[in-house]
C-alpha positions as YAML, in Angstrom:
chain: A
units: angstrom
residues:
- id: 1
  name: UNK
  ca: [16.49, 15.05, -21.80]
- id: 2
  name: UNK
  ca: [15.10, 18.14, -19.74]
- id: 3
  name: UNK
  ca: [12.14, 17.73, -21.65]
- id: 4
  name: UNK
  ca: [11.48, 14.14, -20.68]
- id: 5
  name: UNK
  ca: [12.19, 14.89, -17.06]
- id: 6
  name: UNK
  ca: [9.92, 17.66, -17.23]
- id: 7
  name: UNK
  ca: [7.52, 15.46, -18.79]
- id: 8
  name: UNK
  ca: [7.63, 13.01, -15.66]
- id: 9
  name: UNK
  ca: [6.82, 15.68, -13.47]
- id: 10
  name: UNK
  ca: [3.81, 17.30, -15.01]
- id: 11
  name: UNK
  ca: [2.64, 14.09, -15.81]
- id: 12
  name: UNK
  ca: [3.05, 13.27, -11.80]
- id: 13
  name: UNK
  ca: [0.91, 16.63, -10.95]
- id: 14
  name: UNK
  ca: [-1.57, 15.77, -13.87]
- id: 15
  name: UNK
  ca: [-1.92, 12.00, -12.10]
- id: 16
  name: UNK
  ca: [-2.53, 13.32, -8.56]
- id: 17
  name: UNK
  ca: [-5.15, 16.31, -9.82]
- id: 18
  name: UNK
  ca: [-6.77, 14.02, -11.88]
- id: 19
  name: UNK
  ca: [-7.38, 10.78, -9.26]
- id: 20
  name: UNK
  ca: [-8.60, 14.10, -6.86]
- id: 21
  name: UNK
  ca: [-11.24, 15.33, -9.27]
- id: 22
  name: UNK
  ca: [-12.41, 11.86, -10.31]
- id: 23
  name: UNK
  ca: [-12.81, 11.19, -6.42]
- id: 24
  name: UNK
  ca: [-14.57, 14.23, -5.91]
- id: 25
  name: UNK
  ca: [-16.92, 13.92, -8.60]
- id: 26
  name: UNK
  ca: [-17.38, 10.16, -7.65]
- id: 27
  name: UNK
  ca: [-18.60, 11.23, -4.57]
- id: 28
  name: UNK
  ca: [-20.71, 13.89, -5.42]
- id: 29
  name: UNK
  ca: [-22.28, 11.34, -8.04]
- id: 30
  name: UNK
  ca: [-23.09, 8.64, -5.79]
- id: 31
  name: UNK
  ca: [-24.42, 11.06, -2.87]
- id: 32
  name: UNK
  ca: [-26.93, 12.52, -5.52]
- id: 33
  name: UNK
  ca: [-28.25, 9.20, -6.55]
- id: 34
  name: UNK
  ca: [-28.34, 8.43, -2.13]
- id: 35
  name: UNK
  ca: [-25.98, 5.58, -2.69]
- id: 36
  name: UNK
  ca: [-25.35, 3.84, 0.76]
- id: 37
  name: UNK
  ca: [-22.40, 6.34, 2.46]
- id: 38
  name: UNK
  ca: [-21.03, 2.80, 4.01]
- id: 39
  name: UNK
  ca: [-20.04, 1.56, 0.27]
- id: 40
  name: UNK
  ca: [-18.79, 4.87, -0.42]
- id: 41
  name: UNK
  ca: [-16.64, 5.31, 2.26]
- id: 42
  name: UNK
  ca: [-15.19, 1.80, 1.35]
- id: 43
  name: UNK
  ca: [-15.28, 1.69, -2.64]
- id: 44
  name: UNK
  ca: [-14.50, 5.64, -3.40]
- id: 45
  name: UNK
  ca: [-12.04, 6.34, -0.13]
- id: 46
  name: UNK
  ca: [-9.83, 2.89, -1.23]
- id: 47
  name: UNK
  ca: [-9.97, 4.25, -5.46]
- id: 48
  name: UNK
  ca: [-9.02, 7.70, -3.73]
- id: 49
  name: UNK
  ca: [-5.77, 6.55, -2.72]
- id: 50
  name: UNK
  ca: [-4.97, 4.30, -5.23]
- id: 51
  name: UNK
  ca: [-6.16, 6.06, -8.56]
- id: 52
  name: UNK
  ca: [-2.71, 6.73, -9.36]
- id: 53
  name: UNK
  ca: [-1.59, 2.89, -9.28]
- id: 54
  name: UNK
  ca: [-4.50, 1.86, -11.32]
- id: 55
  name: UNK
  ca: [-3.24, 4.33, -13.83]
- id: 56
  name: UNK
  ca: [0.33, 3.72, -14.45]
- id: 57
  name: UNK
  ca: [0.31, 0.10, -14.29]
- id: 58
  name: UNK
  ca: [-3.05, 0.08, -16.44]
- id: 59
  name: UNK
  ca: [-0.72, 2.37, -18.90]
- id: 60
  name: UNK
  ca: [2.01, 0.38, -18.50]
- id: 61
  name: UNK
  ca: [0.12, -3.10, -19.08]
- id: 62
  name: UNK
  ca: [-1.22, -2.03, -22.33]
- id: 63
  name: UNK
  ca: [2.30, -0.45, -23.63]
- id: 64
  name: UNK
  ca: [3.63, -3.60, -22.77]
- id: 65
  name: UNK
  ca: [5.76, -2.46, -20.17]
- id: 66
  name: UNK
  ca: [4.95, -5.25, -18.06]
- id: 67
  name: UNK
  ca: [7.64, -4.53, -15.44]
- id: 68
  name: UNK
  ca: [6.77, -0.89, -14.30]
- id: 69
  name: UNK
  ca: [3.29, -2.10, -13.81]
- id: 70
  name: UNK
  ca: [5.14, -4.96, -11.42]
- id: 71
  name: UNK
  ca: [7.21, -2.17, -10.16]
- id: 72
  name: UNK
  ca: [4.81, 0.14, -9.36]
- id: 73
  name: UNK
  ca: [2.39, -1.91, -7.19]
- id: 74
  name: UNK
  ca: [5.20, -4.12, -5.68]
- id: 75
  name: UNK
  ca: [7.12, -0.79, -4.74]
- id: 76
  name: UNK
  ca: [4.17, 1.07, -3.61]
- id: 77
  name: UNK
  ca: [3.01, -1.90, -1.09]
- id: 78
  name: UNK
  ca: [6.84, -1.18, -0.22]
- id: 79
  name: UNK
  ca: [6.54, 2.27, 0.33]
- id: 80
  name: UNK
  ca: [3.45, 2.85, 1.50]
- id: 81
  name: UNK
  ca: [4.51, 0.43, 4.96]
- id: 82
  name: UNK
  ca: [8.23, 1.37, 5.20]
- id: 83
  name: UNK
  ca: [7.83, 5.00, 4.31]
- id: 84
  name: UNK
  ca: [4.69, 6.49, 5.27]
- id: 85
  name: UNK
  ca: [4.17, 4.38, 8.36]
- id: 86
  name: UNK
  ca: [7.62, 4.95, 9.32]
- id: 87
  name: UNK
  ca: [7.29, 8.56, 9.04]
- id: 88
  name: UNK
  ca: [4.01, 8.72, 10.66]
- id: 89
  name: UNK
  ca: [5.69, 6.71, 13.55]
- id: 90
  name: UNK
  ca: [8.20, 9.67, 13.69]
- id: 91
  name: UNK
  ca: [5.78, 12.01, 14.20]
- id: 92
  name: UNK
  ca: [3.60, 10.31, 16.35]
- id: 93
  name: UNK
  ca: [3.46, 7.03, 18.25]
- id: 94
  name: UNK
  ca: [0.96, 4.91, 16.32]
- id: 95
  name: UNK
  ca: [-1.98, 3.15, 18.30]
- id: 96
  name: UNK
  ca: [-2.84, -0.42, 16.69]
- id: 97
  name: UNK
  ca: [-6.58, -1.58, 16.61]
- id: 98
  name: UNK
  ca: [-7.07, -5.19, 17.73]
- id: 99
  name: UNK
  ca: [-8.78, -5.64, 14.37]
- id: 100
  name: UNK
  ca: [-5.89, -4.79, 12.33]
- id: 101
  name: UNK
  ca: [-3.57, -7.40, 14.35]
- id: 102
  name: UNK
  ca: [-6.14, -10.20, 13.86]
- id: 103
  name: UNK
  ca: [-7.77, -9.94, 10.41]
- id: 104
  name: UNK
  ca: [-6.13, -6.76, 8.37]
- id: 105
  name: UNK
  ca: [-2.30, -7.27, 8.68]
- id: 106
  name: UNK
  ca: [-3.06, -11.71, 7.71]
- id: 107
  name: UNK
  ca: [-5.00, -10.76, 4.76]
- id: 108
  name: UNK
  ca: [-1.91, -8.23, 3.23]
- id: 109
  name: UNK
  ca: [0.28, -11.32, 4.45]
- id: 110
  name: UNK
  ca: [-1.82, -13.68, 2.41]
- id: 111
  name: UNK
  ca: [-2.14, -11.96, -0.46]
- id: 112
  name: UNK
  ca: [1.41, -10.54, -0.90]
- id: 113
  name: UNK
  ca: [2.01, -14.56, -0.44]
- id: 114
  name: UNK
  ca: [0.01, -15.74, -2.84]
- id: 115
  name: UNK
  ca: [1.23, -12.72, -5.83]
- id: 116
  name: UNK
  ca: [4.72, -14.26, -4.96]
- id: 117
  name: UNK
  ca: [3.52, -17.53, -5.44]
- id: 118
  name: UNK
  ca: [1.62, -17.10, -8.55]
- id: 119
  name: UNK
  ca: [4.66, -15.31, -9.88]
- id: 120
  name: UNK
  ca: [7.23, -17.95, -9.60]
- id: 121
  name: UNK
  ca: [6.44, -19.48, -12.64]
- id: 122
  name: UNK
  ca: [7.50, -16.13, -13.74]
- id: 123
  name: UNK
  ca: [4.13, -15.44, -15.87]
- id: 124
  name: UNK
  ca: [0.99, -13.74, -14.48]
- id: 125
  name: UNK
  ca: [-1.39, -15.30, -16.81]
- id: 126
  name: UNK
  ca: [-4.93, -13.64, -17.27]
- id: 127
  name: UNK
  ca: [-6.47, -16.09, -15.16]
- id: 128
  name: UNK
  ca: [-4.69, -15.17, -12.32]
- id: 129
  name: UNK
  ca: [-5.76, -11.76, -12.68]
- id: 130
  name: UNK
  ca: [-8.83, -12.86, -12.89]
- id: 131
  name: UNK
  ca: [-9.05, -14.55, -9.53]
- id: 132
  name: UNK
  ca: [-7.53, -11.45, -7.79]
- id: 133
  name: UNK
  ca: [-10.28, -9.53, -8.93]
- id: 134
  name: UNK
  ca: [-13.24, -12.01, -7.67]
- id: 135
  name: UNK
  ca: [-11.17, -11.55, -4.58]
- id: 136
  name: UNK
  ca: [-11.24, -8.47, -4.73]
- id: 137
  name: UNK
  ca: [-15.38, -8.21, -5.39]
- id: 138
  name: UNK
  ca: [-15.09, -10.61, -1.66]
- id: 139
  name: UNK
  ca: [-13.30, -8.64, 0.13]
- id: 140
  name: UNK
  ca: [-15.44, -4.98, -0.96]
- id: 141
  name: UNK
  ca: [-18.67, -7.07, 0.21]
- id: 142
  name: UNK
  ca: [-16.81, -8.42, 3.12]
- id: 143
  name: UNK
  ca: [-15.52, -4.55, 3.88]
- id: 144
  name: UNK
  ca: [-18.98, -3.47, 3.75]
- id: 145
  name: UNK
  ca: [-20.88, -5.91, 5.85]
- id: 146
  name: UNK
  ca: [-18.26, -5.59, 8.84]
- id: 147
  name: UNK
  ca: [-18.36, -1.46, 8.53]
- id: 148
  name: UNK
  ca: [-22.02, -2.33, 8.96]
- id: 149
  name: UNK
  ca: [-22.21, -4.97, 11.33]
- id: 150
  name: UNK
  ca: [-19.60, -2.73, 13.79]
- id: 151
  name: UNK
  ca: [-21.82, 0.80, 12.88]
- id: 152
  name: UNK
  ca: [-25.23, -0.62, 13.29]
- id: 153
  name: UNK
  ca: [-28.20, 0.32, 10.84]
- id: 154
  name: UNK
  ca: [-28.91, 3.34, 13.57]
- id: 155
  name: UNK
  ca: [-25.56, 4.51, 12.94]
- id: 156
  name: UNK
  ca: [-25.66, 3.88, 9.32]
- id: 157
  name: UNK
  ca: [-28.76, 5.84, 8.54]
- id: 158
  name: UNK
  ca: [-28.49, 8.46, 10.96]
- id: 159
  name: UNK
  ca: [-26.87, 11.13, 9.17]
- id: 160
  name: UNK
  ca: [-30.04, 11.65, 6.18]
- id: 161
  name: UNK
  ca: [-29.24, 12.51, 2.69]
- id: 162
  name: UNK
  ca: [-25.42, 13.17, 1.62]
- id: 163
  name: UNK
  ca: [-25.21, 17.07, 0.86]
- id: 164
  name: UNK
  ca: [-25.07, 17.40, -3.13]
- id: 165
  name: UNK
  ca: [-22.70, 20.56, -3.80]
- id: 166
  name: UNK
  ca: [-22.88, 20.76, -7.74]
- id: 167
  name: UNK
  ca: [-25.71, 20.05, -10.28]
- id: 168
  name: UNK
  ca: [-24.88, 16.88, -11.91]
- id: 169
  name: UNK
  ca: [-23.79, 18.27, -15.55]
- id: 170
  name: UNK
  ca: [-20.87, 20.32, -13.84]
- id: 171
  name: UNK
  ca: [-20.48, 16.43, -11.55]
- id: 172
  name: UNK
  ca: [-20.26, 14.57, -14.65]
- id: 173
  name: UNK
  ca: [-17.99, 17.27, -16.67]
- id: 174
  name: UNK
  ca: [-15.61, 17.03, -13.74]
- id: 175
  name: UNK
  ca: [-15.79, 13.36, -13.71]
- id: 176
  name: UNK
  ca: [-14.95, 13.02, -17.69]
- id: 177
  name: UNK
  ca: [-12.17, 15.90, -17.29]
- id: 178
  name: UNK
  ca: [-10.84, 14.15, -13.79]
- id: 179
  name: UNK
  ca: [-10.82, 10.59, -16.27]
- id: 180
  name: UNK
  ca: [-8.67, 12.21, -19.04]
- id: 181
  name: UNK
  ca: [-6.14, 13.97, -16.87]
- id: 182
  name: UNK
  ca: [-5.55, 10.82, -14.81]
- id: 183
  name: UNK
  ca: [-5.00, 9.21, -18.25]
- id: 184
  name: UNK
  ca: [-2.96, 11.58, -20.05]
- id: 185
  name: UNK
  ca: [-0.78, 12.49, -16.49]
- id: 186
  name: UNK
  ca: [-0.56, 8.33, -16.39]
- id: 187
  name: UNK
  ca: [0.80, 7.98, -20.34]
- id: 188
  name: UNK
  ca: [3.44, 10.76, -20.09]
- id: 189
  name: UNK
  ca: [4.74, 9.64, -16.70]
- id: 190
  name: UNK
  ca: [4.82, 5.67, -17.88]
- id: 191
  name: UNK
  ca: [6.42, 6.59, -21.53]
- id: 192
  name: UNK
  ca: [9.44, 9.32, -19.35]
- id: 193
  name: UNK
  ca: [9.98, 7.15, -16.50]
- id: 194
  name: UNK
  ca: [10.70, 4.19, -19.29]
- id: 195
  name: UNK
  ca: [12.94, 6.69, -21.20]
- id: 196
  name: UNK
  ca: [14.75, 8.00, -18.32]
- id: 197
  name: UNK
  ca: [15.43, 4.50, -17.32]
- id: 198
  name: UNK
  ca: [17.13, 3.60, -20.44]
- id: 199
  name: UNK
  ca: [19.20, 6.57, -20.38]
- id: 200
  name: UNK
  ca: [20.45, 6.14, -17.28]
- id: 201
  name: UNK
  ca: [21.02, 1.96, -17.80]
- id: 202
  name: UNK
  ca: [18.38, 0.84, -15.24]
- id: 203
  name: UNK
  ca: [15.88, -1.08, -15.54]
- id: 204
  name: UNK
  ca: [11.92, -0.12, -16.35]
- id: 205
  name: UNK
  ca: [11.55, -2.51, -13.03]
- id: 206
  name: UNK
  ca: [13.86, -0.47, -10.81]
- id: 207
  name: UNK
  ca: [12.42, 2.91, -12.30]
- id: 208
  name: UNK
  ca: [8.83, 1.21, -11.31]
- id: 209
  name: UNK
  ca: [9.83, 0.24, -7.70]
- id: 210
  name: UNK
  ca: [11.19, 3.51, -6.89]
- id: 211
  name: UNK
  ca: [10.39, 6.87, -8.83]
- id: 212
  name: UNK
  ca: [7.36, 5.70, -9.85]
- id: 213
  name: UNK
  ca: [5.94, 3.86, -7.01]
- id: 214
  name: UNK
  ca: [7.07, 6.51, -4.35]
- id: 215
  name: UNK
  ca: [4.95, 9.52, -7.32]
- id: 216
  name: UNK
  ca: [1.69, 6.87, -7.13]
- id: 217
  name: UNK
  ca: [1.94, 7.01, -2.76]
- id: 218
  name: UNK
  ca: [2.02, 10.26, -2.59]
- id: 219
  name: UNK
  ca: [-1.87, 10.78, -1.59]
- id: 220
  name: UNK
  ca: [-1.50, 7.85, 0.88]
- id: 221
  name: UNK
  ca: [1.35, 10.12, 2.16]
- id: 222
  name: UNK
  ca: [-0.65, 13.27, 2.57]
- id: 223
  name: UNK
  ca: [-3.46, 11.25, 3.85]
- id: 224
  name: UNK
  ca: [-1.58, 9.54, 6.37]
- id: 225
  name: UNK
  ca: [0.64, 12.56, 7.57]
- id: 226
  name: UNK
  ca: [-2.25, 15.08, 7.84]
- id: 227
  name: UNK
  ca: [-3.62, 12.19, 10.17]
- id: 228
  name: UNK
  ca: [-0.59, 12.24, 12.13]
- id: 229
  name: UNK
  ca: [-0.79, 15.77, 12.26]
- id: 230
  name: UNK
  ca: [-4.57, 14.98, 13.56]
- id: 231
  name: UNK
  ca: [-4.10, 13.09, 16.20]
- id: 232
  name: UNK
  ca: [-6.01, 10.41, 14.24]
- id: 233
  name: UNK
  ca: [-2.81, 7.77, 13.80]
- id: 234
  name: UNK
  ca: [-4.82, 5.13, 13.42]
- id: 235
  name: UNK
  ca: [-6.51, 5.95, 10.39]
- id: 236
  name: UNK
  ca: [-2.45, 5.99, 8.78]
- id: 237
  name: UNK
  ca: [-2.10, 2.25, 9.58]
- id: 238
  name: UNK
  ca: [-6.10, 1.62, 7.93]
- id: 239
  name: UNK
  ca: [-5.02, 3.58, 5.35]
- id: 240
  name: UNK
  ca: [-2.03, 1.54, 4.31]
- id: 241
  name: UNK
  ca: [-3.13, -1.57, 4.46]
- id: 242
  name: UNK
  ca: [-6.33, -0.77, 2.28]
- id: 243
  name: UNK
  ca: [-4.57, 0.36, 0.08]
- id: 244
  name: UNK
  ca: [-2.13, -2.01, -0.46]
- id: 245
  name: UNK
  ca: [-4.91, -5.09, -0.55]
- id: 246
  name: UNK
  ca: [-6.32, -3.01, -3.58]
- id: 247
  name: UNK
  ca: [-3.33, -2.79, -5.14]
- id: 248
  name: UNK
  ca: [-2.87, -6.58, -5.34]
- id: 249
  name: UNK
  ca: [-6.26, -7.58, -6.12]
- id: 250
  name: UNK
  ca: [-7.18, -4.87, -8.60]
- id: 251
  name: UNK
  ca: [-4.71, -2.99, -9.31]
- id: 252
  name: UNK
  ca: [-2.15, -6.40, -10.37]
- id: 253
  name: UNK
  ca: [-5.38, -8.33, -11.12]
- id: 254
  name: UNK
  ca: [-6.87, -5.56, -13.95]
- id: 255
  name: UNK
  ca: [-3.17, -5.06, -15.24]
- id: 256
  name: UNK
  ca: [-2.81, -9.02, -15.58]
- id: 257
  name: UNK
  ca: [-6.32, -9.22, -17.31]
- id: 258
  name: UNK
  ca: [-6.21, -6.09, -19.83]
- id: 259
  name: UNK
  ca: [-2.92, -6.95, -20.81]
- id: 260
  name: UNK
  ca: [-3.57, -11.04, -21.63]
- id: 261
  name: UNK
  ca: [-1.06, -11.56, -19.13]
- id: 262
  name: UNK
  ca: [2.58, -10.54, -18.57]
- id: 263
  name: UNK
  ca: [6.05, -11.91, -17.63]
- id: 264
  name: UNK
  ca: [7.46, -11.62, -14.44]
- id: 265
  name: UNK
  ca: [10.92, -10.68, -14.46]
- id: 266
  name: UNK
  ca: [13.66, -13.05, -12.47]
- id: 267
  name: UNK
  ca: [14.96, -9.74, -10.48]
- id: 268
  name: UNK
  ca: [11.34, -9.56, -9.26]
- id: 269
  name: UNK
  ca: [11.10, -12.97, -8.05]
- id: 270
  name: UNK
  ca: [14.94, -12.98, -6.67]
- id: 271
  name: UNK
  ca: [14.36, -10.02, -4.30]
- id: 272
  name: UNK
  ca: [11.20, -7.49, -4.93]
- id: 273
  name: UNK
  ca: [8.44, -9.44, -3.99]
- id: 274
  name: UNK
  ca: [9.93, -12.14, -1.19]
- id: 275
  name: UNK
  ca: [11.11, -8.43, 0.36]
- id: 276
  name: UNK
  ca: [7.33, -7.29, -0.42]
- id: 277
  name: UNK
  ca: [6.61, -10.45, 1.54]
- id: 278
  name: UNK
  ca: [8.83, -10.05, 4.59]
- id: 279
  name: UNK
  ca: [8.03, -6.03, 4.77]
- id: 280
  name: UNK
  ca: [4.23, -7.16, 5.33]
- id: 281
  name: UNK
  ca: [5.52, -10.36, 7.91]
- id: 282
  name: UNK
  ca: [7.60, -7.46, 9.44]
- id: 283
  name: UNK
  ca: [4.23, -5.83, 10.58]
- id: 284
  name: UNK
  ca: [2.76, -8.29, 12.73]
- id: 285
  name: UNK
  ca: [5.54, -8.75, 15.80]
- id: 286
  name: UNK
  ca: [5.35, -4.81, 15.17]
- id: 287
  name: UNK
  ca: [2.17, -4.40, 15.45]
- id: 288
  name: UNK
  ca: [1.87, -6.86, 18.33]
- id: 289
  name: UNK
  ca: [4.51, -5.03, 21.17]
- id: 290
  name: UNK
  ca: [1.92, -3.24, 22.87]
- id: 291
  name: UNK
  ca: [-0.35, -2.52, 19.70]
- id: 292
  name: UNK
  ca: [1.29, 0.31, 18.60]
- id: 293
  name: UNK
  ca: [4.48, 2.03, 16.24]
- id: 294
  name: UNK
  ca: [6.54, 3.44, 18.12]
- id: 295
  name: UNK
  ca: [9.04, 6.09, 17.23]
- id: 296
  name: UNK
  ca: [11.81, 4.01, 17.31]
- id: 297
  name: UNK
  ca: [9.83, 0.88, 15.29]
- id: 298
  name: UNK
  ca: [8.81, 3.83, 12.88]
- id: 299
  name: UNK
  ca: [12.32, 4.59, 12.43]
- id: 300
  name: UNK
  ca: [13.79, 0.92, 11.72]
- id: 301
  name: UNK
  ca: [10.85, 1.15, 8.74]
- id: 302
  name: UNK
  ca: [12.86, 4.38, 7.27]
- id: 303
  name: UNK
  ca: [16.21, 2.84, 7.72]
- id: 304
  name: UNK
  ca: [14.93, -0.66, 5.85]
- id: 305
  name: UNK
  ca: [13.57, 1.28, 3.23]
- id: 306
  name: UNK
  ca: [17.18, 3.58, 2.41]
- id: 307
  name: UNK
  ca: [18.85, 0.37, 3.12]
- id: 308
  name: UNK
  ca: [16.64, -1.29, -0.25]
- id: 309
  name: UNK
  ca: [17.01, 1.72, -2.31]
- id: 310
  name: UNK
  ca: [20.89, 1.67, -1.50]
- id: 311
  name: UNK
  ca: [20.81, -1.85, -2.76]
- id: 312
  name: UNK
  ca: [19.00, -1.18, -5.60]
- id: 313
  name: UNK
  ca: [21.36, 1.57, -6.22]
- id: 314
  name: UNK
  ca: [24.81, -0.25, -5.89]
- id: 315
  name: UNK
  ca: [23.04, -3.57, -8.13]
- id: 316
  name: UNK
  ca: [22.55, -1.12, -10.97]
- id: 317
  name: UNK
  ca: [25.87, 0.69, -11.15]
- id: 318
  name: UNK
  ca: [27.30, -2.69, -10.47]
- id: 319
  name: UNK
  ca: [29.26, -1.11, -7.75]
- id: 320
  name: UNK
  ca: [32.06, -2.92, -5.56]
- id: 321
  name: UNK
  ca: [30.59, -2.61, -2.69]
- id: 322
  name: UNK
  ca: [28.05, -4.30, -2.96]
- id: 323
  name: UNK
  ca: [29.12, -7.76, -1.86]
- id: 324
  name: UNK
  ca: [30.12, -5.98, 1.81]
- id: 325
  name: UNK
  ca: [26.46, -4.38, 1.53]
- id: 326
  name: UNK
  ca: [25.11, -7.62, 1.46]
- id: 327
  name: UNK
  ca: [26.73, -9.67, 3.62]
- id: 328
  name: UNK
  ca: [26.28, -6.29, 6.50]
- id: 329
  name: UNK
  ca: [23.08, -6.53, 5.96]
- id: 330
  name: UNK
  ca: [22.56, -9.97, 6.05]
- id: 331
  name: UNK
  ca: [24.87, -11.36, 9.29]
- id: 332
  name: UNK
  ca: [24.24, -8.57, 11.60]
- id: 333
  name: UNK
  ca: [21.76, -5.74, 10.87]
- id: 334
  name: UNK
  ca: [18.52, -8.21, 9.99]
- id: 335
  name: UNK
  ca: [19.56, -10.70, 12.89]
- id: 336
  name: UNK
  ca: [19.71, -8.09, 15.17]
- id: 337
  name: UNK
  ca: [16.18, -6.74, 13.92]
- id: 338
  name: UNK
  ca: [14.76, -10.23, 14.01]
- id: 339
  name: UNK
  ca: [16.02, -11.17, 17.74]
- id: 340
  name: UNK
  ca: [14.81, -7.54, 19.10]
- id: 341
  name: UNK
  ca: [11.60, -8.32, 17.04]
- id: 342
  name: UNK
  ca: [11.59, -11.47, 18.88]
- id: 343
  name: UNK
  ca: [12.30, -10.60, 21.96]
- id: 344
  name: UNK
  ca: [9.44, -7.21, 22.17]
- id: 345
  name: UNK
  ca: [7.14, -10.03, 20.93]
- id: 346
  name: UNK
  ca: [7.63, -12.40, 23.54]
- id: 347
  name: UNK
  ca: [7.51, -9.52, 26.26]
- id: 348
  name: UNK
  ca: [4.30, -8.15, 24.78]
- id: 349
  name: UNK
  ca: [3.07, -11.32, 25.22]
- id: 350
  name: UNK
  ca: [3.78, -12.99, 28.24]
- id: 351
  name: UNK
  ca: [2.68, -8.86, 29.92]
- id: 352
  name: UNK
  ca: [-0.57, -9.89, 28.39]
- id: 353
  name: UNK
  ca: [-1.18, -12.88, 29.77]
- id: 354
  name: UNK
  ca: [0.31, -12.17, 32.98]
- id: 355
  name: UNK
  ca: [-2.88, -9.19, 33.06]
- id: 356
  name: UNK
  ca: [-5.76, -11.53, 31.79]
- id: 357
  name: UNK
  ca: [-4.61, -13.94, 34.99]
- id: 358
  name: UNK
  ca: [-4.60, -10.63, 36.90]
- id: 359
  name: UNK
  ca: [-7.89, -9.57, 35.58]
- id: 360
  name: UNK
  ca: [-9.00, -12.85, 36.03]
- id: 361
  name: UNK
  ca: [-8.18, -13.10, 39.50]
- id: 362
  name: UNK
  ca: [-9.98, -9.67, 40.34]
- id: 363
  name: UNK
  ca: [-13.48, -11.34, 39.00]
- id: 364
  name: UNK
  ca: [-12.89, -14.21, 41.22]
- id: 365
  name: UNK
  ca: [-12.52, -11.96, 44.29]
- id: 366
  name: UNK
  ca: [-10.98, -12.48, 47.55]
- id: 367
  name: UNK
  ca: [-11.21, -16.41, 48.98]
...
């Protein structure tokens, strides 16, 4: 059993090494070849963060292990809001772009609605995957048009030629050997995760949502933190939700189309995704109170996220206190959330409007 947990682990470092190089070479690739840097910075920089993903659930699609593929994009789109915003938050007070309010935060809404929907039937049929990844195509052209319509073809073109750092044999070699340990680090993480899960009596879905998913954040994690770190917060909440619209579209949509289609397990439709749901609701009043995460906001996201891995805990070892967990949760800590929610909301709000009259009222001038 060491062996297997061993196993996990160096396939982890393998997965995380290997997305890096493929990146890297990626880059270098498409710089040498002068493709635009605005479709680079949105096609590579999104792949760059969710390599990992792509690979597990890719893995786990084709091994037929339908419900760590589930697992790990569900409980990635989980973590990657509750745990490294929240923790960004911690560290720093998180400044909101008006963009990400009005057009970022709907879309992850949207879509996390719509993979719930589609799932209720509790089959993702190829088709369905198919349509998430013509979305996906949409939203990449729509990406790259607004990065150009807000940078202008002056700033677009200004910088010359990318730098190319290696010749392209020693690009391409990196490339092939970035491929194969992504693959291999994916395959031995997928195949211990599933045995560990069995030995312990959990499920493959619960090994997915947690171990798993939390192993495939980890570079939207260090991306994210070292922004924090930065002084660039903003780029932690762009991050995140890039990330987590290509791991619905492609990352779900591929896994659905490679693998003819898979079932979607009840526990999945009970309680993972409707909570994948409400995390990205959670976001917009959030978001809204002033256009920023503050400490305190970034801290309710940590204490949501141990309160779902305690439940998934006490489901799995069945254990008796569960039922209090529940109805805790349930009748005073998410009503309390929701009315203080509310209540910021409103406040942020009404302050708004109450300026624009101000603001308003200093065009008019006096009389």
């Amino acid at each position: 059993m060491i062996l297997t947990y061993l196993l996990f682990v160096l396939g982890l470092v393998f997965l995380l090494a290997g997305a890096q190089w493929l990146v890297d070479s990626s880059s270098g690739i498409a710089a040498r070849y002068e493709i635009p840097p605005v479709f680079v910075g949105v096609v590579i920089v999104a792949f760059a963060t969710s390599a990992p993903e792509v690979a597990v659930s890719l893995d786990a699609a084709l091994a037929g292990e339908a419900a760590v593929a589930l697992g790990n994009v569900v409980g990635s789109n989980i973590a990657n809001i509750l745990v490294i915003l929240g923790i960004s938050a911690l560290l720093a007070p998180i400044a909101i772009r008006r963009r990400m309010v009005l057009l970022d935060v709907p879309i992850v809404i949207a879509l996390s609605v719509l993979v719930y929907l589609l799932s209720l039937d509790g089959l993702l049929q190829l088709w369905e995957g198919a349509i998430m990844l013509v979305l996906f195509i949409g939203f990449i052209i729509f990406q790259v048009r607004q990065i150009q319509k807000e940078s202008g073809p002056e700033e677009t073109h200004s910088e010359g030629p990318p730098k190319v750092e290696h010749p392209l044999p020693v690009q391409i070699g990196i490339f092939v050997v970035g491929l194969g340990t992504l693959i291999l680090g994916a395959h031995w993480m997928v195949d211990s995760a599933v045995e560990i899960a069995r030995s312990l009596g959990m499920s493959e879905l619960v090994i997915g949502l947690t171990i798993i998913a939390i192993g495939t954040s980890l570079p939207e994690l260090a991306t994210s933190v070292m922004a924090a770190f930065q002084g660039k917060q903003d780029l932690s909440v762009g991050n995140v939700l890039g990330s987590n619209i290509f791991n619905l579209l492609f990352v779900l949509g591929l896994s659905s189309v490679v693998s003819n289609g898979f079932e979607v397990s009840e526990a999945a439709i009970a309680l993972d995704l409707p909570f994948m749901v409400a995390v990205s609701i959670a976001c917009l009043p959030i978001f809204f109170t002033g256009h920023r995460i503050t400490r305190w906001e970034g801290g309710v996201f940590i204490f949501y996220y141990c309160a779902y891995l305690a439940y998934l805990f006490l489901d799995v070892t069945g254990h008796e206190l569960l039922p209090r967990f529940n109805a805790v949760m349930i009748w005073f800590v998410v009503p309390i959330t929701v009315l203080t929610l509310g209540v910021l909301a409103t406040r942020a709000w009404y302050l708004n409007r109450l300026k624009k009259k101000a603001d308003d009222l200093s065009k008019q001038g006096p009389g």
